[in-house]
CSV table of C-alpha atoms and ligand atoms in Angstrom, one decimal:
chain,number,residue,atom,x,y,z
A,1,MET,CA,77.1,77.5,63.6
A,2,THR,CA,78.3,74.4,64.9
A,3,ALA,CA,81.4,72.2,65.1
A,4,THR,CA,82.1,68.5,64.6
A,5,ILE,CA,82.9,66.2,67.1
A,6,ASN,CA,83.9,62.8,65.9
A,7,VAL,CA,83.7,60.0,68.8
A,8,ASP,CA,84.5,56.4,67.3
A,9,GLY,CA,83.8,57.0,63.9
A,10,LYS,CA,80.2,58.6,65.2
A,11,SER,CA,80.1,62.3,64.4
A,12,GLY,CA,78.0,64.7,66.1
A,13,GLU,CA,77.5,68.4,65.5
A,14,TYR,CA,77.2,70.8,68.9
A,15,PRO,CA,76.4,74.3,68.9
A,16,VAL,CA,79.2,77.2,68.9
A,17,HIS,CA,78.2,80.4,70.9
A,18,ALA,CA,79.5,83.6,70.3
A,19,GLY,CA,80.4,86.3,72.8
A,20,SER,CA,80.5,90.0,72.6
A,21,ILE,CA,84.5,89.7,71.7
A,22,GLY,CA,86.7,87.0,72.4
A,23,PRO,CA,86.9,83.7,71.2
A,24,GLU,CA,83.6,81.3,70.7
A,25,VAL,CA,82.8,78.3,72.8
A,26,ILE,CA,81.9,75.1,71.4
A,27,ASP,CA,78.9,73.8,73.8
A,28,ILE,CA,79.4,70.1,74.9
A,29,ARG,CA,77.1,70.1,76.9
A,30,LYS,CA,75.2,66.9,75.5
A,31,LEU,CA,78.5,65.3,74.5
A,32,TYR,CA,78.4,62.7,77.8
A,33,GLY,CA,75.1,62.1,76.6
A,34,ASN,CA,75.5,61.1,73.2
A,35,THR,CA,78.8,59.6,73.4
A,36,GLY,CA,79.7,58.7,76.9
A,37,ARG,CA,82.6,60.6,77.3
A,38,PHE,CA,83.6,63.5,79.2
A,39,THR,CA,86.0,66.1,78.3
A,40,TYR,CA,89.2,66.4,80.3
A,41,ASP,CA,90.5,69.8,81.4
A,42,PRO,CA,92.4,69.9,84.3
A,43,GLY,CA,93.0,73.6,85.1
A,44,PHE,CA,90.3,74.3,82.9
A,45,THR,CA,92.8,75.9,80.3
A,46,SER,CA,90.2,75.2,77.5
A,47,THR,CA,86.8,75.2,79.6
A,48,ALA,CA,84.4,78.2,80.0
A,49,ALA,CA,81.9,77.4,82.9
A,50,CYS,CA,79.6,80.1,82.8
A,51,GLU,CA,78.4,83.1,80.9
A,52,SER,CA,79.0,86.8,82.0
A,53,LYS,CA,78.8,90.2,80.9
A,54,ILE,CA,81.2,91.8,84.0
A,55,THR,CA,85.1,91.4,82.9
A,56,TYR,CA,86.4,90.7,79.9
A,57,ILE,CA,90.4,90.0,79.5
A,58,ASP,CA,92.3,89.8,76.4
A,59,GLY,CA,95.7,88.1,77.1
A,60,ASP,CA,97.4,88.1,74.4
A,61,GLN,CA,97.2,91.8,73.9
A,62,GLY,CA,97.1,92.5,77.9
A,63,VAL,CA,93.6,94.0,77.7
A,64,LEU,CA,91.2,93.9,80.8
A,65,LEU,CA,87.9,95.6,80.5
A,66,HIS,CA,85.2,96.0,83.2
A,67,ARG,CA,81.8,96.7,81.7
A,68,GLY,CA,83.5,97.4,78.3
A,69,TYR,CA,86.0,100.4,80.2
A,70,PRO,CA,89.6,99.9,80.1
A,71,ILE,CA,91.3,99.2,83.5
A,72,GLU,CA,93.9,102.2,82.8
A,73,GLN,CA,91.2,104.5,82.5
A,74,LEU,CA,89.0,103.3,85.6
A,75,ALA,CA,92.1,103.3,87.3
A,76,GLU,CA,93.3,106.8,86.5
A,77,LYS,CA,89.7,108.4,86.1
A,78,SER,CA,87.3,106.6,88.1
A,79,SER,CA,87.0,105.2,92.3
A,80,PHE,CA,87.0,102.0,94.0
A,81,LEU,CA,83.1,102.8,94.9
A,82,GLU,CA,82.1,103.8,90.9
A,83,VAL,CA,83.9,100.7,90.2
A,84,ALA,CA,81.9,98.7,92.3
A,85,TYR,CA,78.8,100.3,91.0
A,86,LEU,CA,79.9,99.4,87.5
A,87,LEU,CA,80.8,95.9,88.2
A,88,LEU,CA,77.5,95.1,90.4
A,89,ASN,CA,75.0,97.5,88.0
A,90,GLY,CA,76.8,97.2,84.6
A,91,ASP,CA,77.3,101.2,84.1
A,92,LEU,CA,78.4,103.9,85.5
A,93,PRO,CA,76.5,105.5,88.0
A,94,ASN,CA,75.3,109.1,87.0
A,95,GLN,CA,75.7,111.6,90.0
A,96,ALA,CA,72.3,110.7,91.5
A,97,GLU,CA,72.9,107.1,92.0
A,98,HIS,CA,76.7,107.3,92.8
A,99,ASP,CA,75.5,109.3,96.2
A,100,GLU,CA,73.1,107.0,96.5
A,101,PHE,CA,75.0,103.7,96.6
A,102,LYS,CA,78.1,105.8,98.5
A,103,TYR,CA,75.3,106.5,101.1
A,104,LEU,CA,74.3,102.5,101.4
A,105,ILE,CA,77.4,101.6,101.3
A,106,THR,CA,78.8,104.3,103.7
A,107,ARG,CA,75.2,103.3,106.1
A,108,HIS,CA,76.7,99.7,106.5
A,109,THR,CA,80.2,100.1,107.4
A,110,MET,CA,79.8,98.9,111.1
A,111,VAL,CA,80.3,95.3,112.2
A,112,HIS,CA,77.9,93.8,114.9
A,113,GLU,CA,79.6,94.5,118.0
A,114,GLN,CA,79.6,90.9,119.4
A,115,LEU,CA,82.6,90.7,116.2
A,116,ALA,CA,85.2,92.0,118.3
A,117,THR,CA,84.7,89.1,120.8
A,118,PHE,CA,85.1,86.7,118.0
A,119,TYR,CA,88.3,88.2,117.1
A,120,ARG,CA,89.4,87.5,120.3
A,121,GLY,CA,89.0,84.0,120.2
A,122,PHE,CA,92.1,84.2,117.9
A,123,ARG,CA,95.9,83.9,118.6
A,124,ARG,CA,97.6,87.3,118.3
A,125,ASP,CA,100.0,86.0,115.7
A,126,ALA,CA,96.9,84.9,113.3
A,127,HIS,CA,97.7,85.8,109.6
A,128,PRO,CA,94.9,87.9,108.7
A,129,MET,CA,93.9,85.9,105.8
A,130,ALA,CA,93.0,83.0,108.6
A,131,ILE,CA,91.3,86.0,110.6
A,132,MET,CA,89.4,86.9,107.3
A,133,CYS,CA,88.3,83.4,106.9
A,134,GLY,CA,87.0,82.9,109.7
A,135,VAL,CA,85.0,86.1,110.4
A,136,VAL,CA,83.6,86.7,106.9
A,137,GLY,CA,82.3,83.3,107.0
A,138,ALA,CA,80.6,83.9,110.6
A,139,LEU,CA,78.9,87.1,109.2
A,140,SER,CA,75.9,84.4,108.4
A,141,ALA,CA,75.7,84.3,111.7
A,142,PHE,CA,75.1,87.8,112.4
A,143,TYR,CA,73.0,89.0,109.3
A,144,HIS,CA,70.3,86.3,109.1
A,145,ASP,CA,68.0,88.9,107.4
A,146,SER,CA,70.2,89.0,104.3
A,147,THR,CA,71.1,85.1,103.6
A,148,ASP,CA,67.9,84.3,101.9
A,149,ILE,CA,69.4,83.9,98.1
A,150,HIS,CA,65.9,83.5,96.8
A,151,ASP,CA,65.1,87.3,97.7
A,152,PRO,CA,66.4,89.5,95.0
A,153,LYS,CA,66.5,92.3,97.7
A,154,GLN,CA,68.0,90.5,100.7
A,155,ARG,CA,70.9,89.7,97.6
A,156,VAL,CA,71.4,93.4,97.8
A,157,ILE,CA,71.9,94.0,100.8
A,158,ALA,CA,74.1,91.0,101.4
A,159,CYS,CA,76.1,92.8,98.3
A,160,HIS,CA,76.5,96.1,100.3
A,161,ARG,CA,77.0,94.9,103.6
A,162,LEU,CA,79.6,93.0,102.2
A,163,ILE,CA,81.4,95.7,100.1
A,164,ALA,CA,80.8,98.4,103.2
A,165,LYS,CA,81.9,96.1,106.2
A,166,MET,CA,85.3,94.6,104.6
A,167,PRO,CA,87.1,97.7,104.9
A,168,THR,CA,86.2,97.3,108.5
A,169,ILE,CA,86.7,93.6,109.2
A,170,ALA,CA,90.3,94.0,107.2
A,171,ALA,CA,91.2,96.6,109.7
A,172,MET,CA,90.3,95.1,112.6
A,173,ALA,CA,92.2,92.0,111.4
A,174,TYR,CA,95.1,94.3,111.4
A,175,LYS,CA,94.6,96.0,114.8
A,176,TYR,CA,94.4,92.9,116.4
A,177,SER,CA,97.4,91.8,115.2
A,178,VAL,CA,99.1,94.6,116.7
A,179,GLY,CA,97.3,95.0,119.8
A,180,GLN,CA,95.4,98.5,119.4
A,181,PRO,CA,92.2,99.0,119.7
A,182,PHE,CA,89.3,99.0,117.3
A,183,LEU,CA,88.0,102.0,115.5
A,184,TYR,CA,84.9,102.5,114.3
A,185,PRO,CA,84.2,103.9,111.1
A,186,ASP,CA,84.5,107.5,110.5
A,187,ASN,CA,81.4,107.8,107.5
A,188,SER,CA,82.5,111.3,106.6
A,189,LEU,CA,85.4,109.5,105.1
A,190,SER,CA,86.1,108.0,101.4
A,191,TYR,CA,85.7,104.3,101.5
A,192,THR,CA,89.9,104.3,101.1
A,193,GLY,CA,90.2,107.1,103.4
A,194,ASN,CA,87.9,105.7,106.4
A,195,PHE,CA,90.3,102.1,105.7
A,196,LEU,CA,93.1,104.0,106.1
A,197,ARG,CA,92.0,105.8,109.3
A,198,MET,CA,90.5,102.7,111.1
A,199,THR,CA,93.9,100.4,110.0
A,200,PHE,CA,96.2,103.2,111.2
A,201,GLY,CA,94.9,105.8,113.3
A,202,VAL,CA,94.4,105.3,117.1
A,203,PRO,CA,91.5,106.5,120.0
A,204,ALA,CA,94.3,109.1,121.3
A,205,GLU,CA,94.7,111.5,118.4
A,206,PRO,CA,93.2,113.0,115.1
A,207,TYR,CA,94.4,110.6,112.1
A,208,VAL,CA,95.5,112.7,109.4
A,209,ILE,CA,94.7,111.4,105.9
A,210,ASN,CA,97.8,111.7,102.8
A,211,PRO,CA,95.8,112.5,99.9
A,212,VAL,CA,98.5,111.1,98.1
A,213,VAL,CA,98.3,107.5,99.8
A,214,GLU,CA,94.6,107.6,99.7
A,215,ASP,CA,94.7,107.7,95.9
A,216,ALA,CA,97.2,105.2,95.5
A,217,LEU,CA,95.4,102.7,97.6
A,218,ASP,CA,92.2,103.4,95.9
A,219,LYS,CA,94.1,102.7,92.8
A,220,ILE,CA,95.1,99.2,94.2
A,221,PHE,CA,91.6,98.2,95.5
A,222,ILE,CA,90.5,99.3,92.0
A,223,LEU,CA,93.0,97.5,89.7
A,224,HIS,CA,92.3,94.2,92.3
A,225,ALA,CA,88.2,94.2,91.8
A,226,ASP,CA,87.5,92.1,89.7
A,227,HIS,CA,89.0,89.6,87.4
A,228,GLU,CA,86.9,87.3,85.4
A,229,GLN,CA,86.7,83.4,86.4
A,230,ASN,CA,90.2,83.3,88.1
A,231,ALA,CA,90.5,80.6,91.2
A,232,SER,CA,88.6,82.4,93.7
A,233,THR,CA,85.9,83.7,91.5
A,234,SER,CA,85.1,80.5,90.4
A,235,THR,CA,85.4,79.3,94.1
A,236,VAL,CA,82.8,82.0,94.6
A,237,ARG,CA,80.4,80.8,91.9
A,238,LEU,CA,81.1,77.3,92.9
A,239,ALA,CA,80.2,77.4,96.4
A,240,GLY,CA,77.2,79.7,95.4
A,241,SER,CA,75.9,77.1,92.8
A,242,SER,CA,75.1,74.7,96.1
A,243,GLY,CA,72.7,77.6,97.0
A,244,ALA,CA,75.3,78.6,100.1
A,245,ASN,CA,74.4,82.0,101.4
A,246,PRO,CA,76.5,84.9,100.1
A,247,PHE,CA,78.9,85.4,103.0
A,248,ALA,CA,79.6,81.7,103.2
A,249,CYS,CA,80.5,81.9,99.4
A,250,ILE,CA,82.8,85.0,100.0
A,251,ALA,CA,84.6,83.4,102.6
A,252,ALA,CA,85.3,80.3,100.3
A,253,GLY,CA,86.6,82.8,97.8
A,254,ILE,CA,89.2,83.8,100.8
A,255,ALA,CA,90.5,81.0,101.3
A,256,CYS,CA,91.1,80.1,97.7
A,257,LEU,CA,92.5,83.7,97.2
A,258,TRP,CA,95.4,82.8,100.2
A,259,GLY,CA,97.2,80.8,98.2
A,260,PRO,CA,100.7,81.9,96.9
A,261,ALA,CA,99.7,80.9,93.1
A,262,HIS,CA,96.7,83.6,93.6
A,263,GLY,CA,96.4,86.6,96.0
A,264,GLY,CA,98.7,85.3,98.4
A,265,ALA,CA,101.6,86.3,95.6
A,266,ASN,CA,101.5,89.7,96.6
A,267,GLU,CA,103.1,89.0,99.9
A,268,ALA,CA,105.3,86.3,98.5
A,269,ALA,CA,106.6,88.6,95.9
A,270,LEU,CA,107.7,91.0,98.3
A,271,ASP,CA,109.5,88.8,100.3
A,272,MET,CA,111.3,87.4,97.1
A,273,LEU,CA,112.5,90.9,96.4
A,274,ARG,CA,113.8,92.1,100.2
A,275,GLU,CA,115.4,88.6,99.8
A,276,ILE,CA,117.1,89.1,97.0
A,277,GLY,CA,118.0,92.1,98.4
A,278,ARG,CA,120.6,93.9,95.8
A,279,PRO,CA,120.6,94.0,91.7
A,280,GLU,CA,124.0,92.0,91.9
A,281,ARG,CA,122.1,88.8,93.1
A,282,ILE,CA,119.0,88.8,90.3
A,283,PRO,CA,121.3,86.3,88.2
A,284,GLU,CA,120.9,83.6,91.0
A,285,TYR,CA,117.2,84.0,91.4
A,286,VAL,CA,116.5,84.1,87.8
A,287,ALA,CA,118.7,81.0,87.4
A,288,ARG,CA,117.0,79.0,90.3
A,289,ALA,CA,113.5,80.1,88.3
A,290,LYS,CA,114.6,78.4,85.3
A,291,ASN,CA,115.4,75.1,86.7
A,292,LYS,CA,113.7,72.6,86.6
A,293,ASP,CA,114.5,71.0,89.7
A,294,ASP,CA,114.3,73.9,92.1
A,295,PRO,CA,110.3,74.8,92.9
A,296,PHE,CA,111.6,78.5,93.4
A,297,ARG,CA,109.4,80.4,90.7
A,298,LEU,CA,109.7,84.3,90.1
A,299,MET,CA,106.9,85.8,92.5
A,300,GLY,CA,104.4,88.3,90.9
A,301,PHE,CA,105.5,87.2,87.4
A,302,GLY,CA,103.3,84.6,85.1
A,303,HIS,CA,100.0,84.6,84.6
A,304,ARG,CA,97.2,81.7,83.1
A,305,VAL,CA,95.8,84.4,81.0
A,306,TYR,CA,98.3,86.9,80.1
A,307,LYS,CA,100.9,85.9,77.8
A,308,ASN,CA,101.7,89.8,77.7
A,309,TYR,CA,102.0,92.6,79.7
A,310,ASP,CA,99.0,92.5,82.6
A,311,PRO,CA,97.9,95.8,82.3
A,312,ARG,CA,97.4,96.2,85.7
A,313,ALA,CA,101.1,95.9,86.6
A,314,LYS,CA,102.2,98.6,84.2
A,315,VAL,CA,99.5,101.1,86.3
A,316,LEU,CA,101.0,99.5,89.5
A,317,GLY,CA,105.0,100.0,88.3
A,318,ALA,CA,104.2,103.5,87.6
A,319,ALA,CA,102.1,104.7,90.9
A,320,ALA,CA,104.8,102.8,93.1
A,321,THR,CA,107.7,105.7,91.7
A,322,LYS,CA,105.2,108.4,92.0
A,323,VAL,CA,103.9,107.2,95.9
A,324,LEU,CA,107.5,106.6,96.9
A,325,ASP,CA,108.8,109.7,95.6
A,326,THR,CA,106.1,111.6,97.0
A,327,LEU,CA,106.5,110.2,100.3
A,328,GLY,CA,110.3,110.6,99.9
A,329,ILE,CA,110.7,107.0,100.7
A,330,SER,CA,113.9,105.2,99.2
A,331,ASP,CA,113.1,102.2,99.2
A,332,PRO,CA,116.0,99.8,97.2
A,333,VAL,CA,113.5,97.3,96.6
A,334,LEU,CA,111.8,98.9,93.7
A,335,ASP,CA,115.5,99.2,91.9
A,336,THR,CA,115.8,95.4,92.7
A,337,ALA,CA,112.5,95.2,91.2
A,338,ARG,CA,113.0,97.3,88.0
A,339,GLU,CA,116.2,95.2,87.4
A,340,LEU,CA,114.6,92.2,87.8
A,341,GLU,CA,111.8,92.7,85.5
A,342,ARG,CA,114.5,94.1,83.1
A,343,VAL,CA,116.4,91.2,83.1
A,344,ALA,CA,113.6,88.5,83.2
A,345,LEU,CA,112.1,90.0,79.9
A,346,SER,CA,115.3,90.0,78.5
A,347,ASP,CA,116.0,86.3,79.4
A,348,ASP,CA,114.9,83.6,76.4
A,349,TYR,CA,113.2,81.7,79.2
A,350,PHE,CA,110.9,84.6,80.3
A,351,ILE,CA,110.4,85.4,76.6
A,352,GLU,CA,109.8,82.2,75.1
A,353,LYS,CA,107.0,80.9,77.7
A,354,LYS,CA,105.6,84.6,77.8
A,355,LEU,CA,106.3,85.6,81.4
A,356,TYR,CA,105.7,89.0,82.3
A,357,PRO,CA,105.1,91.0,85.8
A,358,ASN,CA,101.9,90.4,86.7
A,359,VAL,CA,99.6,92.8,89.4
A,360,ASP,CA,101.5,91.0,92.2
A,361,PHE,CA,104.6,92.2,91.0
A,362,TYR,CA,104.7,96.0,92.0
A,363,SER,CA,101.5,96.3,94.8
A,364,GLY,CA,103.8,95.1,97.5
A,365,ILE,CA,105.9,97.9,97.4
A,366,ILE,CA,103.6,100.6,97.2
A,367,LEU,CA,101.7,98.9,100.4
A,368,SER,CA,104.9,98.3,102.2
A,369,ALA,CA,105.9,102.2,101.7
A,370,ILE,CA,102.2,103.2,102.7
A,371,GLY,CA,103.0,101.2,105.9
A,372,PHE,CA,101.0,97.6,105.6
A,373,PRO,CA,102.9,94.6,106.8
A,374,THR,CA,103.1,91.7,104.1
A,375,SER,CA,100.7,89.6,105.8
A,376,MET,CA,98.0,92.4,105.3
A,377,PHE,CA,98.4,92.5,101.8
A,378,THR,CA,96.5,89.4,100.5
A,379,ALA,CA,93.6,90.7,102.9
A,380,LEU,CA,93.6,94.0,101.3
A,381,PHE,CA,93.6,92.3,98.0
A,382,ALA,CA,90.1,90.0,99.4
A,383,LEU,CA,88.6,93.8,100.4
A,384,ALA,CA,89.0,95.1,96.7
A,385,ARG,CA,87.8,91.7,95.4
A,386,THR,CA,85.0,90.9,97.4
A,387,THR,CA,83.1,93.8,95.0
A,388,GLY,CA,84.1,91.2,91.7
A,389,TRP,CA,82.9,88.1,93.7
A,390,ILE,CA,79.6,89.8,94.7
A,391,ALA,CA,79.2,91.0,91.3
A,392,GLN,CA,79.7,87.5,90.0
A,393,TRP,CA,77.7,86.0,92.4
A,394,THR,CA,74.9,88.3,91.8
A,395,GLU,CA,75.1,87.3,88.1
A,396,MET,CA,75.0,83.8,88.5
A,397,MET,CA,72.0,84.2,90.8
A,398,GLU,CA,70.2,86.0,88.0
A,399,ASP,CA,71.5,83.1,85.4
A,400,ASN,CA,68.3,80.8,84.9
A,401,ASP,CA,70.8,78.7,83.2
A,402,GLN,CA,72.8,78.2,86.3
A,403,ARG,CA,72.8,74.9,88.1
A,404,ILE,CA,75.1,73.4,90.8
A,405,GLY,CA,78.5,72.8,89.4
A,406,ARG,CA,79.7,69.1,89.2
A,407,PRO,CA,82.7,68.5,87.5
A,408,ARG,CA,83.5,64.7,86.7
A,409,GLN,CA,86.7,62.7,86.6
A,410,LEU,CA,89.0,60.5,84.8
A,411,TYR,CA,88.6,57.9,87.3
A,412,THR,CA,92.4,55.6,87.5
A,413,GLY,CA,91.8,53.9,91.0
A,414,HIS,CA,91.1,50.0,91.7
A,415,GLY,CA,88.9,48.6,89.9
A,416,PRO,CA,85.6,46.8,91.8
A,417,ARG,CA,87.5,44.2,94.7
A,418,ASP,CA,86.0,42.9,97.4
A,419,TYR,CA,86.7,43.5,101.3
A,420,VAL,CA,89.0,41.3,103.2
A,421,PRO,CA,88.9,41.1,106.7
A,422,LEU,CA,91.2,42.6,108.9
A,423,ASP,CA,92.6,39.2,109.9
A,424,GLN,CA,93.2,38.0,106.8
A,425,ARG,CA,95.2,40.8,105.3
A,426,GLY,CA,98.7,40.3,104.1
B,501,CMC,N1,108.9,81.6,87.3
B,501,CMC,C1,109.3,80.9,86.7
B,501,CMC,N2,108.7,80.0,85.5
B,501,CMC,C2,107.4,80.4,85.5
B,501,CMC,C3,106.9,81.5,86.3
B,501,CMC,C4,107.4,81.8,87.0
B,501,CMC,N3,106.6,82.7,87.8
B,501,CMC,N4,105.5,81.0,86.2
B,501,CMC,C5,105.7,79.9,85.2
B,501,CMC,N5,106.3,79.3,84.6
B,501,CMC,C6,106.6,78.4,83.8
B,501,CMC,C7,106.4,77.0,84.1
B,501,CMC,O1,107.9,76.5,85.2
B,501,CMC,C8,106.2,76.6,83.1
B,501,CMC,O2,107.1,75.8,82.7
B,501,CMC,P1,107.1,74.4,81.6
B,501,CMC,O3,106.2,74.7,80.9
B,501,CMC,O4,108.6,74.4,81.3
B,501,CMC,O5,107.0,73.4,82.9
B,501,CMC,C9,105.5,77.6,82.2
B,501,CMC,O6,105.9,78.8,82.9
B,501,CMC,C10,103.9,77.4,82.2
B,501,CMC,O7,103.7,77.7,83.7
B,501,CMC,P2,102.3,77.2,84.5
B,501,CMC,O8,102.5,76.9,86.2
B,501,CMC,O9,101.8,75.6,83.8
B,501,CMC,O10,101.2,78.1,84.4
B,501,CMC,P3,100.0,78.4,84.9
B,501,CMC,O11,98.9,79.2,84.2
B,501,CMC,O12,99.3,76.6,85.4
B,501,CMC,O13,100.2,79.1,86.3
B,501,CMC,C11,100.5,80.8,87.7
B,501,CMC,C12,100.4,80.6,86.6
B,501,CMC,C13,100.3,82.4,87.7
B,501,CMC,C14,100.5,80.2,88.7
B,501,CMC,C15,102.5,80.9,87.7
B,501,CMC,O14,102.7,81.7,86.4
B,501,CMC,C16,102.5,81.1,88.4
B,501,CMC,O15,103.0,80.5,89.9
B,501,CMC,N6,103.7,82.1,88.9
B,501,CMC,C17,103.9,83.2,90.3
B,501,CMC,C18,103.1,83.5,91.2
B,501,CMC,C19,102.0,84.5,90.9
B,501,CMC,O16,102.8,85.6,90.7
B,501,CMC,N7,100.9,84.5,91.2
B,501,CMC,C20,100.3,85.6,90.6
B,501,CMC,C21,99.4,85.6,89.5
B,501,CMC,S1,98.3,86.7,89.2
B,501,CMC,C22,97.0,87.6,90.7
B,501,CMC,C23,96.3,86.4,90.7
B,501,CMC,O17,96.0,85.8,90.2
B,501,CMC,O18,95.9,86.3,92.2
């Protein structure tokens, strides 16, 4: 099938490629050569920048599939490590594959001892995401033997290292901020249990893992593991397209994730809910969100792709109630969140613009109940998303069509003009 594009009365045929599901794409790679015109799509609302087999989103229906499996099933039945294997390898592991993967990840959980010194260069009040950007970027200085991107074995080792070390790195960022000693990983624990212990344990006493908390956090990790070609994933791919090493690419992804329109929204959403404080104040904030002259937005609401309920928010909304009930925590912020959701979803502004709660709306309530400060929320997102980033990076490295990413522009600056010496400028 082809699509006809008419430019200046001359028509050209362009191939149309069909995916397995989802919209077809018009292949316009030859458009500039044929017509001397670029397409213009800031924000990439109509542009597919790559082919991928990892994650599929149907934003109108609120569907999210990883390698074909619905996110609801993975969140309910799977574990984060199993999902990591799935994203990286394409299929769920059998028992032997699962055990081997777990063993490999577990054997890479420690970080180079010199990294502890590296942390001490940061101010105590540094934001954990600032530390994560720096430390993950620095990994390429510590693991030279897995930075040759042309060696498939080294690529796999880099993937394992990144997935395994992110919990250690995030926990160290937290420990540093609260002035407690770093804890070495305990490889007898689960991926998520180990992270909880490194974060909340102290060397002076044993740390007892609450299985409800471990399960809830593992779910949060699953729900954040990958999300197709979002801003940070596209950043990782773009950085990788130049041949940068995987540690540098993931550091770039972390930097992009930090923004409040992306991963930083979980921190901003809980801050907002706490600021609203009680359900009676909701109309005031909803009015502000609707006011064009006020930059305020409902954080944790709206999504570029979902024009329906974000399926991850559904799972997290239910999990929030369960976690708070089990931990015996009565946090009025959950009531505020539920009421805000009810009010917004019955308001014409949000209905017309199809703005629904997204993954960041309820996750902060759970993370806060577990004991994480808001500043750690985006770091936890980065920990989990590293799996998706590295799976997408690997897919790109194995794609023969891969070229350096190089968007063009619509230039609206000055035309050519001559340099005027300083003493002659008015
Ligand atoms: N509150 C109030 N109005 C909103 C909101 C919101 N949260 N989100 C979008 N709108 C309005 C926006 O003002 C615009 O109105 P108009 O057409 O009259 O100009 C319309 O809805 C479309 O918004 P947009 O900014 O053009 O949409 P986008 O696809 O570029 O942005 C978004 C998507 C997620 C950045 C945006 O919805 C937003 O800023 N949400 C709040 C931040 C947030 O929760 N981010 C997390 C996203 S999910 C997790 C992740 O990606 O990491």
